[in-house]
mmCIF file of C-alpha atoms and ligand atoms in Angstrom:
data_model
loop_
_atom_site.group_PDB
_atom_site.id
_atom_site.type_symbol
_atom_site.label_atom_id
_atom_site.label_comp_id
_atom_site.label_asym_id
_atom_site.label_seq_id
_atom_site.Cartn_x
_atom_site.Cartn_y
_atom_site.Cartn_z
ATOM 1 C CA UNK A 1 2.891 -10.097 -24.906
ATOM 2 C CA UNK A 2 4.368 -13.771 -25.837
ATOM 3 C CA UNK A 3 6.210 -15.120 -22.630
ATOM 4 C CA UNK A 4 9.438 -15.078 -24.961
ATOM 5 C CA UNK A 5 9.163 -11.440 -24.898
ATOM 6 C CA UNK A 6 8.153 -10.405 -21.280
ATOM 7 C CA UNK A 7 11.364 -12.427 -20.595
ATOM 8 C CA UNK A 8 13.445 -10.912 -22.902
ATOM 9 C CA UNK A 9 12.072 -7.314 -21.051
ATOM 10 C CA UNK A 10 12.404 -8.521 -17.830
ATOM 11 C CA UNK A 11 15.994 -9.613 -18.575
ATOM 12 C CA UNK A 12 16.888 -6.278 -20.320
ATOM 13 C CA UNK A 13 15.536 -4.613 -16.969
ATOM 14 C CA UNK A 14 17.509 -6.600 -14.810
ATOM 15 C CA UNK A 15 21.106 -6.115 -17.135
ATOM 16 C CA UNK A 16 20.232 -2.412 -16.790
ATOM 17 C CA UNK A 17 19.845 -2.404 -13.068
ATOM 18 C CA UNK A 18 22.964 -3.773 -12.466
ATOM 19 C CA UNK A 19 24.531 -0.739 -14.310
ATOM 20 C CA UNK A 20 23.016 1.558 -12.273
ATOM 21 C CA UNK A 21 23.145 0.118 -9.108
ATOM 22 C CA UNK A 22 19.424 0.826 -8.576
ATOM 23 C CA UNK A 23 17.337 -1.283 -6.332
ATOM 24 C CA UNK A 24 13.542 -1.710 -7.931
ATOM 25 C CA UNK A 25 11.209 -2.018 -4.671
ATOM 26 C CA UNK A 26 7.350 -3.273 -5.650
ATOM 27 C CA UNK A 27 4.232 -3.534 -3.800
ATOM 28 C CA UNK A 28 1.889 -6.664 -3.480
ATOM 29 C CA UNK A 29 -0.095 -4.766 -5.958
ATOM 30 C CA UNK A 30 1.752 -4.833 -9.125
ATOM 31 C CA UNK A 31 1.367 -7.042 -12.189
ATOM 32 C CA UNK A 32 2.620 -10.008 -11.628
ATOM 33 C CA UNK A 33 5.518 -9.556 -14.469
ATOM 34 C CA UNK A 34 6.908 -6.651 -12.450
ATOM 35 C CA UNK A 35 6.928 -7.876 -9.169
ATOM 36 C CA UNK A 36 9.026 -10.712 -10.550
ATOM 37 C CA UNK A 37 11.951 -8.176 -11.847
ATOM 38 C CA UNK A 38 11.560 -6.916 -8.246
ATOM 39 C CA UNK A 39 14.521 -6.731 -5.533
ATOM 40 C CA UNK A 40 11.603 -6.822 -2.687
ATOM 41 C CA UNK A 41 8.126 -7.034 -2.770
ATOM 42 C CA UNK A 42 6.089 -5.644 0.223
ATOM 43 C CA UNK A 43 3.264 -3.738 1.734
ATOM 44 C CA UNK A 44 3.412 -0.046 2.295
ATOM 45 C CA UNK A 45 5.869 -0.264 5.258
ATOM 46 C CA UNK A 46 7.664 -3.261 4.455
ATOM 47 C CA UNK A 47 8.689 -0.888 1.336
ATOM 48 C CA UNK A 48 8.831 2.476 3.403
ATOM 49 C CA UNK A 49 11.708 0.817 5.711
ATOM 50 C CA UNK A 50 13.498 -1.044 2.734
ATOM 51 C CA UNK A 51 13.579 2.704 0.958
ATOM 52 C CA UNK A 52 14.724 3.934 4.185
ATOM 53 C CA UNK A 53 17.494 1.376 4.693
ATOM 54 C CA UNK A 54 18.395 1.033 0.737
ATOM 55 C CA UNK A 55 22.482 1.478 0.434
ATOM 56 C CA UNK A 56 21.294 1.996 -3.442
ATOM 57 C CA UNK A 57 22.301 5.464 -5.196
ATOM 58 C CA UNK A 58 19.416 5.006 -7.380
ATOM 59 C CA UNK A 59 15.567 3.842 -6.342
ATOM 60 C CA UNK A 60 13.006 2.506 -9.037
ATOM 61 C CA UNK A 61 10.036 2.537 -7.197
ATOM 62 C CA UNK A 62 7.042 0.107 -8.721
ATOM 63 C CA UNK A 63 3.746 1.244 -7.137
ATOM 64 C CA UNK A 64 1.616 4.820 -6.985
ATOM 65 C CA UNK A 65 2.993 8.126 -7.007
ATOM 66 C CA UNK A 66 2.597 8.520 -2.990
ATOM 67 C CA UNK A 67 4.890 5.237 -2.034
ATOM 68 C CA UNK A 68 7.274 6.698 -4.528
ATOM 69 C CA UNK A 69 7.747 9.999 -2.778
ATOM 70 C CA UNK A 70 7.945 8.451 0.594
ATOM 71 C CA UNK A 71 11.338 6.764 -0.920
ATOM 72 C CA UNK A 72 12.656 10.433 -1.851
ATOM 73 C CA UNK A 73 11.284 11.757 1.439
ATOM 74 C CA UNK A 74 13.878 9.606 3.120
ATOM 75 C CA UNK A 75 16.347 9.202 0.688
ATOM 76 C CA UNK A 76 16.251 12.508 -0.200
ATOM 77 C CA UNK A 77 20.408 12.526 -2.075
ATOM 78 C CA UNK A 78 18.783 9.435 -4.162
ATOM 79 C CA UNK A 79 17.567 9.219 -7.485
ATOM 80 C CA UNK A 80 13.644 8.290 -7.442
ATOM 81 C CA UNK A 81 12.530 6.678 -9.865
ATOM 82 C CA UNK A 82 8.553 6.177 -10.850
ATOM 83 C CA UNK A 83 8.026 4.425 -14.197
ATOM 84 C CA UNK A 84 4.759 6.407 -14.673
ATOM 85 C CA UNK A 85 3.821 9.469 -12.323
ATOM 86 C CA UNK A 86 -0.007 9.400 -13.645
ATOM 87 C CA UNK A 87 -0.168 6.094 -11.445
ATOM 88 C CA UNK A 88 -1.654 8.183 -8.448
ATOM 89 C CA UNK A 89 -4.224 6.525 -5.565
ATOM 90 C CA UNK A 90 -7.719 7.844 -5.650
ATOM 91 C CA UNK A 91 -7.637 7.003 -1.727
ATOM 92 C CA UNK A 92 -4.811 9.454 -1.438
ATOM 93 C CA UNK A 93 -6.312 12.684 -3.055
ATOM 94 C CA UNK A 94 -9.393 12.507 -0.658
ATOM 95 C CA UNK A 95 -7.359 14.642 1.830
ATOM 96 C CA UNK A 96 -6.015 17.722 0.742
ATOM 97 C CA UNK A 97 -3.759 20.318 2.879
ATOM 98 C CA UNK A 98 -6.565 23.072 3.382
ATOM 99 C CA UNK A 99 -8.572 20.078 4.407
ATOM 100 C CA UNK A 100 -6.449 19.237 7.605
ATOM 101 C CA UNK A 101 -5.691 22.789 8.392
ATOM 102 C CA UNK A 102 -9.513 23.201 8.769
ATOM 103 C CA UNK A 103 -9.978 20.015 10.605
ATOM 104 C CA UNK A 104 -7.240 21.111 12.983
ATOM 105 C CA UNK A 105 -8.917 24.604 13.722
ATOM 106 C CA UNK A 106 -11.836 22.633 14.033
ATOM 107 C CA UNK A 107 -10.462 20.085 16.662
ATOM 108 C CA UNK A 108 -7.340 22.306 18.473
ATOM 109 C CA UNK A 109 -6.198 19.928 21.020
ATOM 110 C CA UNK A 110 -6.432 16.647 18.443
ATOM 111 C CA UNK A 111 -3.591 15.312 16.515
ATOM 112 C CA UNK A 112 -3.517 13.848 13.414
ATOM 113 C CA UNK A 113 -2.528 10.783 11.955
ATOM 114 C CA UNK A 114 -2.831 10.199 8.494
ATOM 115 C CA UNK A 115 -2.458 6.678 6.651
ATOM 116 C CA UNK A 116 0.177 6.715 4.441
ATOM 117 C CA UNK A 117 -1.765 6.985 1.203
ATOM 118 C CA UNK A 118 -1.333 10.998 1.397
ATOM 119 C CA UNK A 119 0.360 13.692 -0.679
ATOM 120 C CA UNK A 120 3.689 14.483 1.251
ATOM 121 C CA UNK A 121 2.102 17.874 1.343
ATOM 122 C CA UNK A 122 -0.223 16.143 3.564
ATOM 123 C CA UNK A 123 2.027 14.046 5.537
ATOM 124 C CA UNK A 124 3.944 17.273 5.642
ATOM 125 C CA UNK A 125 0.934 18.628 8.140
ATOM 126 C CA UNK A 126 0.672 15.473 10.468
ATOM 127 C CA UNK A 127 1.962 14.683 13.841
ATOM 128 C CA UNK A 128 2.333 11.272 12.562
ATOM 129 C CA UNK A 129 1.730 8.578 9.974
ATOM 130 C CA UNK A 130 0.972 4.829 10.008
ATOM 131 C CA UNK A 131 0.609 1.691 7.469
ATOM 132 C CA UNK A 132 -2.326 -0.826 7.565
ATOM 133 C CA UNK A 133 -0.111 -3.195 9.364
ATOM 134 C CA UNK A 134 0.624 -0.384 12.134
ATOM 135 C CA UNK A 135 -2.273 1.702 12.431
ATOM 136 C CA UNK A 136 -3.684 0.384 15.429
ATOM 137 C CA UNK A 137 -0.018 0.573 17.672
ATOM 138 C CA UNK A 138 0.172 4.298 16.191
ATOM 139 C CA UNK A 139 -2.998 5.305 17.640
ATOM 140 C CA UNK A 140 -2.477 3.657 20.999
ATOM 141 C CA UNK A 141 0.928 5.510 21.450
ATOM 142 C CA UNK A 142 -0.136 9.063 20.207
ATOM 143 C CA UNK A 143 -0.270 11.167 22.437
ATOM 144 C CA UNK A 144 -3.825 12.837 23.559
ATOM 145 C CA UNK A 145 -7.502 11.759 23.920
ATOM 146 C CA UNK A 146 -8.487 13.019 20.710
ATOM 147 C CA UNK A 147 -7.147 12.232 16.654
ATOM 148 C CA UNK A 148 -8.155 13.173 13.723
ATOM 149 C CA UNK A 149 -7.576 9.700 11.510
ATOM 150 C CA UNK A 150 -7.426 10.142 7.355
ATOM 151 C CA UNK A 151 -8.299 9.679 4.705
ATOM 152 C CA UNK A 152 -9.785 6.059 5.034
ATOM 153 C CA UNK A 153 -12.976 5.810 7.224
ATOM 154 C CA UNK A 154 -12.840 2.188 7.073
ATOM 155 C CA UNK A 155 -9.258 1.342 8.560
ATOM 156 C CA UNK A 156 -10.077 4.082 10.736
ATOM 157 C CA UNK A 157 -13.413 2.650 11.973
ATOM 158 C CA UNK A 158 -11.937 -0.949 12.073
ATOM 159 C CA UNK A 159 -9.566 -0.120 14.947
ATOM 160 C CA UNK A 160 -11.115 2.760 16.521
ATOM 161 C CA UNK A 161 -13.364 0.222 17.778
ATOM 162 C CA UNK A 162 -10.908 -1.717 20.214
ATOM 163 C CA UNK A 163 -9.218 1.723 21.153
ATOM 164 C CA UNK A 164 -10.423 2.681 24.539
ATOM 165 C CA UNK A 165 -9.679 6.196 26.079
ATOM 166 C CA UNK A 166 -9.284 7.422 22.604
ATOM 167 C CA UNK A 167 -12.083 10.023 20.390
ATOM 168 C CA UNK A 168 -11.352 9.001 16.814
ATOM 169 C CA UNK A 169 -12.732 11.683 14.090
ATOM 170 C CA UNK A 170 -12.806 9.810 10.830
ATOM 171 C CA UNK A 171 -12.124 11.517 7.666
ATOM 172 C CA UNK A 172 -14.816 10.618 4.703
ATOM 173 C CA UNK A 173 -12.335 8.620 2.752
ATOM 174 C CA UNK A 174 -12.181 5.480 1.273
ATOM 175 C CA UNK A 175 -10.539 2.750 -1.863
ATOM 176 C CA UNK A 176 -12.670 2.555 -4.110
ATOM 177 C CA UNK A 177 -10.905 -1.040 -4.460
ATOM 178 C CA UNK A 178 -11.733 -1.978 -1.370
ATOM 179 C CA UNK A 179 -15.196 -0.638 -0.841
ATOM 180 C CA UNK A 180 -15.917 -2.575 -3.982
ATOM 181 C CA UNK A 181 -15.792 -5.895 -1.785
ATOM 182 C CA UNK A 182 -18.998 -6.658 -0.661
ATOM 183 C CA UNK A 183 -20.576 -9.362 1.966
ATOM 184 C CA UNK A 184 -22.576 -10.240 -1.631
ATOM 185 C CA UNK A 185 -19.178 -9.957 -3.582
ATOM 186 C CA UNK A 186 -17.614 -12.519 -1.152
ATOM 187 C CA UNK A 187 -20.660 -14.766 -0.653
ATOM 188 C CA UNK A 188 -21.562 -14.974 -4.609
ATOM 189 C CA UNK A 189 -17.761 -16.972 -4.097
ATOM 190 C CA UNK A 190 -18.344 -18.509 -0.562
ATOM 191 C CA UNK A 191 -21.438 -19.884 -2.242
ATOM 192 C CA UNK A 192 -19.084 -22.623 -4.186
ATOM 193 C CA UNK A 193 -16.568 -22.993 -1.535
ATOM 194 C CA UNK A 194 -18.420 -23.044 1.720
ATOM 195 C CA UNK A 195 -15.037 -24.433 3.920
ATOM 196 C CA UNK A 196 -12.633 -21.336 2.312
ATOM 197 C CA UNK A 197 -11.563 -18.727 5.048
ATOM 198 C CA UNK A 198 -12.555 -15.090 4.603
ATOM 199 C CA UNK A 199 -9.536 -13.023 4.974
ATOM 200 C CA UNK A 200 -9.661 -9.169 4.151
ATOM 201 C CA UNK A 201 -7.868 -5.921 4.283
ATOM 202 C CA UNK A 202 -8.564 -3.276 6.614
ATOM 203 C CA UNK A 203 -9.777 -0.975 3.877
ATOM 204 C CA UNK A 204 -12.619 -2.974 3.290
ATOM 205 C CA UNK A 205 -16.502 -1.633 4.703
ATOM 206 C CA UNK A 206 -17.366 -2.695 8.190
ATOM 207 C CA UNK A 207 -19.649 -4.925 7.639
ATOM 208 C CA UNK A 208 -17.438 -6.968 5.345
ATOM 209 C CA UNK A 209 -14.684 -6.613 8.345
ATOM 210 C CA UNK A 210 -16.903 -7.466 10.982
ATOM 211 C CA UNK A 211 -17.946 -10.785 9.479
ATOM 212 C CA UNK A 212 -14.355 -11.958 7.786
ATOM 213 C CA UNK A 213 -12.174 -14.460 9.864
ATOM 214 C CA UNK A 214 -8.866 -12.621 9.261
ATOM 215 C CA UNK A 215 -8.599 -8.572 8.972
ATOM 216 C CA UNK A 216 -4.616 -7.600 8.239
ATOM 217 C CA UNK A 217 -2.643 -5.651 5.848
ATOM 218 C CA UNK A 218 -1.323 -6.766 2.654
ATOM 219 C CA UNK A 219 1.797 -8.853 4.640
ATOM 220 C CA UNK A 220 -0.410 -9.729 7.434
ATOM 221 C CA UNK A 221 -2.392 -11.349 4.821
ATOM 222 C CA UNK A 222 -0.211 -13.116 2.943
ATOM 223 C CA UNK A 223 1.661 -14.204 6.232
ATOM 224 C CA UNK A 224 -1.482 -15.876 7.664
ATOM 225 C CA UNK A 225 -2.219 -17.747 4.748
ATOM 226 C CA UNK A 226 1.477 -19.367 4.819
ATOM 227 C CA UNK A 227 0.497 -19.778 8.275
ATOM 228 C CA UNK A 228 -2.750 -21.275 7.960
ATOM 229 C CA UNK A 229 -3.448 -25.397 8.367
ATOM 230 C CA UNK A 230 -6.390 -24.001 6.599
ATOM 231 C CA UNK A 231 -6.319 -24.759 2.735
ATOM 232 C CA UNK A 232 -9.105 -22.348 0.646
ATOM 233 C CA UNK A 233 -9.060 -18.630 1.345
ATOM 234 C CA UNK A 234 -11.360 -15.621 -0.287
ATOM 235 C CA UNK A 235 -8.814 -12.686 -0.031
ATOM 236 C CA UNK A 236 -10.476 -9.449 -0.065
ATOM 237 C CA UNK A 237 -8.254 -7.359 -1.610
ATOM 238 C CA UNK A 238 -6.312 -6.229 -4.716
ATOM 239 C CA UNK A 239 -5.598 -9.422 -6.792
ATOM 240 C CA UNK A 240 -1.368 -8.735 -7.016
ATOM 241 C CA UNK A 241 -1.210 -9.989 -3.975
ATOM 242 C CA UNK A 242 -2.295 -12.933 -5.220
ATOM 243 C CA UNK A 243 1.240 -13.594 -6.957
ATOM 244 C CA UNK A 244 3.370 -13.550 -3.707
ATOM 245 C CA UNK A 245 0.445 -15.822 -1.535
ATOM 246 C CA UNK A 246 0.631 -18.614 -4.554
ATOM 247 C CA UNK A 247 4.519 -18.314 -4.031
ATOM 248 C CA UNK A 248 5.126 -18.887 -0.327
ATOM 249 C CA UNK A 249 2.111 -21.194 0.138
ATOM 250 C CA UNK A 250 1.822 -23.302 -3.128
ATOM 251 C CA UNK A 251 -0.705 -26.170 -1.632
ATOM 252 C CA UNK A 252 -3.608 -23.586 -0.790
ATOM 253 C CA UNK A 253 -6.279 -22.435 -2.766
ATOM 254 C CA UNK A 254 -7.079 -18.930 -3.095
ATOM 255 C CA UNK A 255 -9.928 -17.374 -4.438
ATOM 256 C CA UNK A 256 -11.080 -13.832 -5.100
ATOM 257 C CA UNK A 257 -14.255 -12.125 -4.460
ATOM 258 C CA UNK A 258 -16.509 -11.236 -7.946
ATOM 259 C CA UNK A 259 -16.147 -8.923 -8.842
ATOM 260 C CA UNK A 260 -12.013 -9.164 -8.529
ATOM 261 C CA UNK A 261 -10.447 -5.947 -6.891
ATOM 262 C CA UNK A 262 -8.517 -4.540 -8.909
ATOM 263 C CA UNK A 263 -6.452 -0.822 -8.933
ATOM 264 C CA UNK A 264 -5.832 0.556 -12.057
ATOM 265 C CA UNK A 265 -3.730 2.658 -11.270
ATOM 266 C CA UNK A 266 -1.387 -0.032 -9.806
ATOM 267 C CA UNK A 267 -1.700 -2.007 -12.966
ATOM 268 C CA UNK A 268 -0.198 1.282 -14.771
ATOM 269 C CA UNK A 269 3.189 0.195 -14.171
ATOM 270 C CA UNK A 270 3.916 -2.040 -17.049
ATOM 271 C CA UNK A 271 7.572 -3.781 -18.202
ATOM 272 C CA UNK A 272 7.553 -1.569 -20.707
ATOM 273 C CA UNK A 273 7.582 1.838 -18.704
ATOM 274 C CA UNK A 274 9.946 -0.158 -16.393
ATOM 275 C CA UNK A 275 12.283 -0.944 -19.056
ATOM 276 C CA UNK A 276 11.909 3.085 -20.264
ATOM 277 C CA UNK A 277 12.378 4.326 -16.393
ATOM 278 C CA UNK A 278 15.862 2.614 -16.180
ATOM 279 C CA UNK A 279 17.026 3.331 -19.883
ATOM 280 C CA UNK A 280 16.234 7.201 -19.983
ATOM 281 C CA UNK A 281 16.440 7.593 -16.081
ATOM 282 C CA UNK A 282 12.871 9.236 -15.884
ATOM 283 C CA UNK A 283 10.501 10.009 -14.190
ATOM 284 C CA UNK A 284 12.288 11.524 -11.188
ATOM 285 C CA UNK A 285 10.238 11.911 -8.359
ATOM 286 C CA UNK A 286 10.999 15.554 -6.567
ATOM 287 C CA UNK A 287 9.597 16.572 -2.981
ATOM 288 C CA UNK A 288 9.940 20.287 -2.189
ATOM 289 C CA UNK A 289 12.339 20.833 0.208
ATOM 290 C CA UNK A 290 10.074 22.784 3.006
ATOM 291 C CA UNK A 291 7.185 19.666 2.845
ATOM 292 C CA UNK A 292 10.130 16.888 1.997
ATOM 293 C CA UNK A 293 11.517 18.171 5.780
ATOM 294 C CA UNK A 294 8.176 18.045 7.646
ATOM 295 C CA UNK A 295 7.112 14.953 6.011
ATOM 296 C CA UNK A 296 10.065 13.019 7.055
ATOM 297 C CA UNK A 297 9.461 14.287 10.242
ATOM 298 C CA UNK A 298 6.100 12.665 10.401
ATOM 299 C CA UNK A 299 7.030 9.314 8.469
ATOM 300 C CA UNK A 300 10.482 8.986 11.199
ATOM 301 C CA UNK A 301 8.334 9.317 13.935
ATOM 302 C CA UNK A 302 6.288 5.716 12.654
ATOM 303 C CA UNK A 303 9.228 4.223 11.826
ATOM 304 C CA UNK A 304 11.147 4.483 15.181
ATOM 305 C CA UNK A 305 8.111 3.866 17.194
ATOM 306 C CA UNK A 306 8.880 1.813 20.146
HETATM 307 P P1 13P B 1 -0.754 -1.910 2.482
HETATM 308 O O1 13P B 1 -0.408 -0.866 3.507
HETATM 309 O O2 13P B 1 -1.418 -3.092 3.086
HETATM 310 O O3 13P B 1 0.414 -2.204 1.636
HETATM 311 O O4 13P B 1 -1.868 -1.263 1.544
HETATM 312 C C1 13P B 1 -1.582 -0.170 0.723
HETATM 313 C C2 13P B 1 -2.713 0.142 -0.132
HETATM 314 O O5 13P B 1 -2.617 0.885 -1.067
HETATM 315 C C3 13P B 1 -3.959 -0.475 0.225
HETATM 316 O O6 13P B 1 -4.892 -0.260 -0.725
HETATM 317 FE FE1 SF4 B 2 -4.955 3.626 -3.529
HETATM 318 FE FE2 SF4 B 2 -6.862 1.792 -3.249
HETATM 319 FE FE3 SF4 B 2 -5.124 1.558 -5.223
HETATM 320 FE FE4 SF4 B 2 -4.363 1.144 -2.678
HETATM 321 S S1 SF4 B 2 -5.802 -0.088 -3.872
HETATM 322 S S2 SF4 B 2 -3.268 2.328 -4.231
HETATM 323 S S3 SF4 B 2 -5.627 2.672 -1.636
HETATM 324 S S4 SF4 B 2 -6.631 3.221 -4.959
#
């Protein structure tokens, strides 16, 4: 598309918000296009609070299906909004409900905290959940000796390490965006720019973790880099975030690994299915009432943790 015409979208998008009085909430992950149209761009809690907070009748949610459904979880008299419900996170359908119910039977006195890239219908069977930027604090304050941590083995391992007094069982999940960045991945770019910081997302493999000089979610990330009086970074992980990183620190140079992460199913959400979203008012997102209740439940108890 000619830059004429993604503004000429973008503008249509925004006229049509205002007559609906929606709020359009996008993660780090989007194209860069749509996270301009955006109200607020943030990681998964960032945008779990903002949905929670929203006075908005109306919620156009850019990101996967899961984030989506958290924002009619908690907003539950709200119109939900997902431009395309096929966007869905392969992380997220590595646990399924029969899964914990087994893993529970299997481990009586454990709880379970699951990351928030779950079905509600997952969430729905949790004692609690947590973000990337949270995970650790979550399972320091659950209660009991023993959790059951899914789906991602990685951002399970990664803090499980520093937990004392706690048994973490890790679930055999992963990204496949993340597990795509490699130490060879990063060091085929650290090759050319020796001085550049490695910063990376918890999602990444352990040994990529264990060797980077920065591990933090998507905000952390993009936080530390502002922060930095560092100037070349290697950010492991997915390339939208990219967009906001260039934005609040415009002097530093950031580089990706090679291959470049990227999640397709992110990238689903296009201007044009934005644009459609707002015009016909589809696709609504719905969470049964029965899992909508118990999820909430689960998703409350991260949000007021003290
Ligand atoms: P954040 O929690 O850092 O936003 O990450 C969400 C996600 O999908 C990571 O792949
Ligand atoms: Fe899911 Fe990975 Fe995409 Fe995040 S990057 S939405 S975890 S598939």
């Amino acid at each position: 598309m000619e830059n004429s015409e993604i503004r000429e979208l973008q503008e249509a998008i925004l006229r049509l918000k205002e007559e609906k009085k929606a709020i359009i909430l996008a993660h780090y992950y989007q194209r860069p296009e749509v996270q301009d149209i955006a109200d607020f761009v943030g990681d998964s809690l960032e945008l779990s609070r903002m949905a929670a907070s929203a006075p908005h009748p109306m919620i156009l949610f850019c990101g996967v299906t899961f984030m989506a459904e958290i924002a009619k979880t908690l907003s539950p008299t709200k119109t939900v909004l997902t431009p395309y419900p096929g966007a869905g996170c392969i992380l997220a359908d590595m646990a399924l409900p029969e899964e914990i119910q087994e893993a529970r039977a299997l481990h009586p006195g454990a709880s379970v905290v699951a990351y928030v890239n779950t079905h509600a219908r997952v969430k729905a069977l949790a004692d609690i959940i947590c973000t990337s930027a949270n995970a650790r604090e979550v399972m320091e304050k659950t209660p009991g000796e023993e959790i059951i941590f899914l789906p991602d083995r990685n951002l399970g391992a990664y803090h499980a390490r520093s937990l004392k007094n706690k048994k973490v069982i890790l679930w055999d999940g992963y990204c496949p965006v993340h597990q795509s960045i490699t130490t060879e991945s990063i060091e085929r770019v650290r090759e050319k720019h020796p001085q550049a910081l490695v910063v990376v997302h918890p999602e990444c493999p352990p040994e990529v973790t264990e060797r980077a000089d920065f591990v933090g979610s998507t905000s952390q990330l993009v936080g530390f880099i502002a922060n930095s009086r560092e100037k070349s970074f290697i950010v492991g992980t997915e390339e939208g975030t990219l967009h906001q990183m260039a934005k609040k620190a415009p002097d530093k140079e950031l580089l990706l690994p090679d291959p470049v992460p990227t999640c397709h199913q992110m990238k689903m959400i296009t201007l044009e299915r934005v644009h459609k979203a707002l015009r016909e008012e589809v696709y609504k997102v719905e969470v049964e009432e029965g899992i909508r209740i118990q999820a909430e439940k689960a998703i409350r108890r991260m949000l007021e943790l003290k």
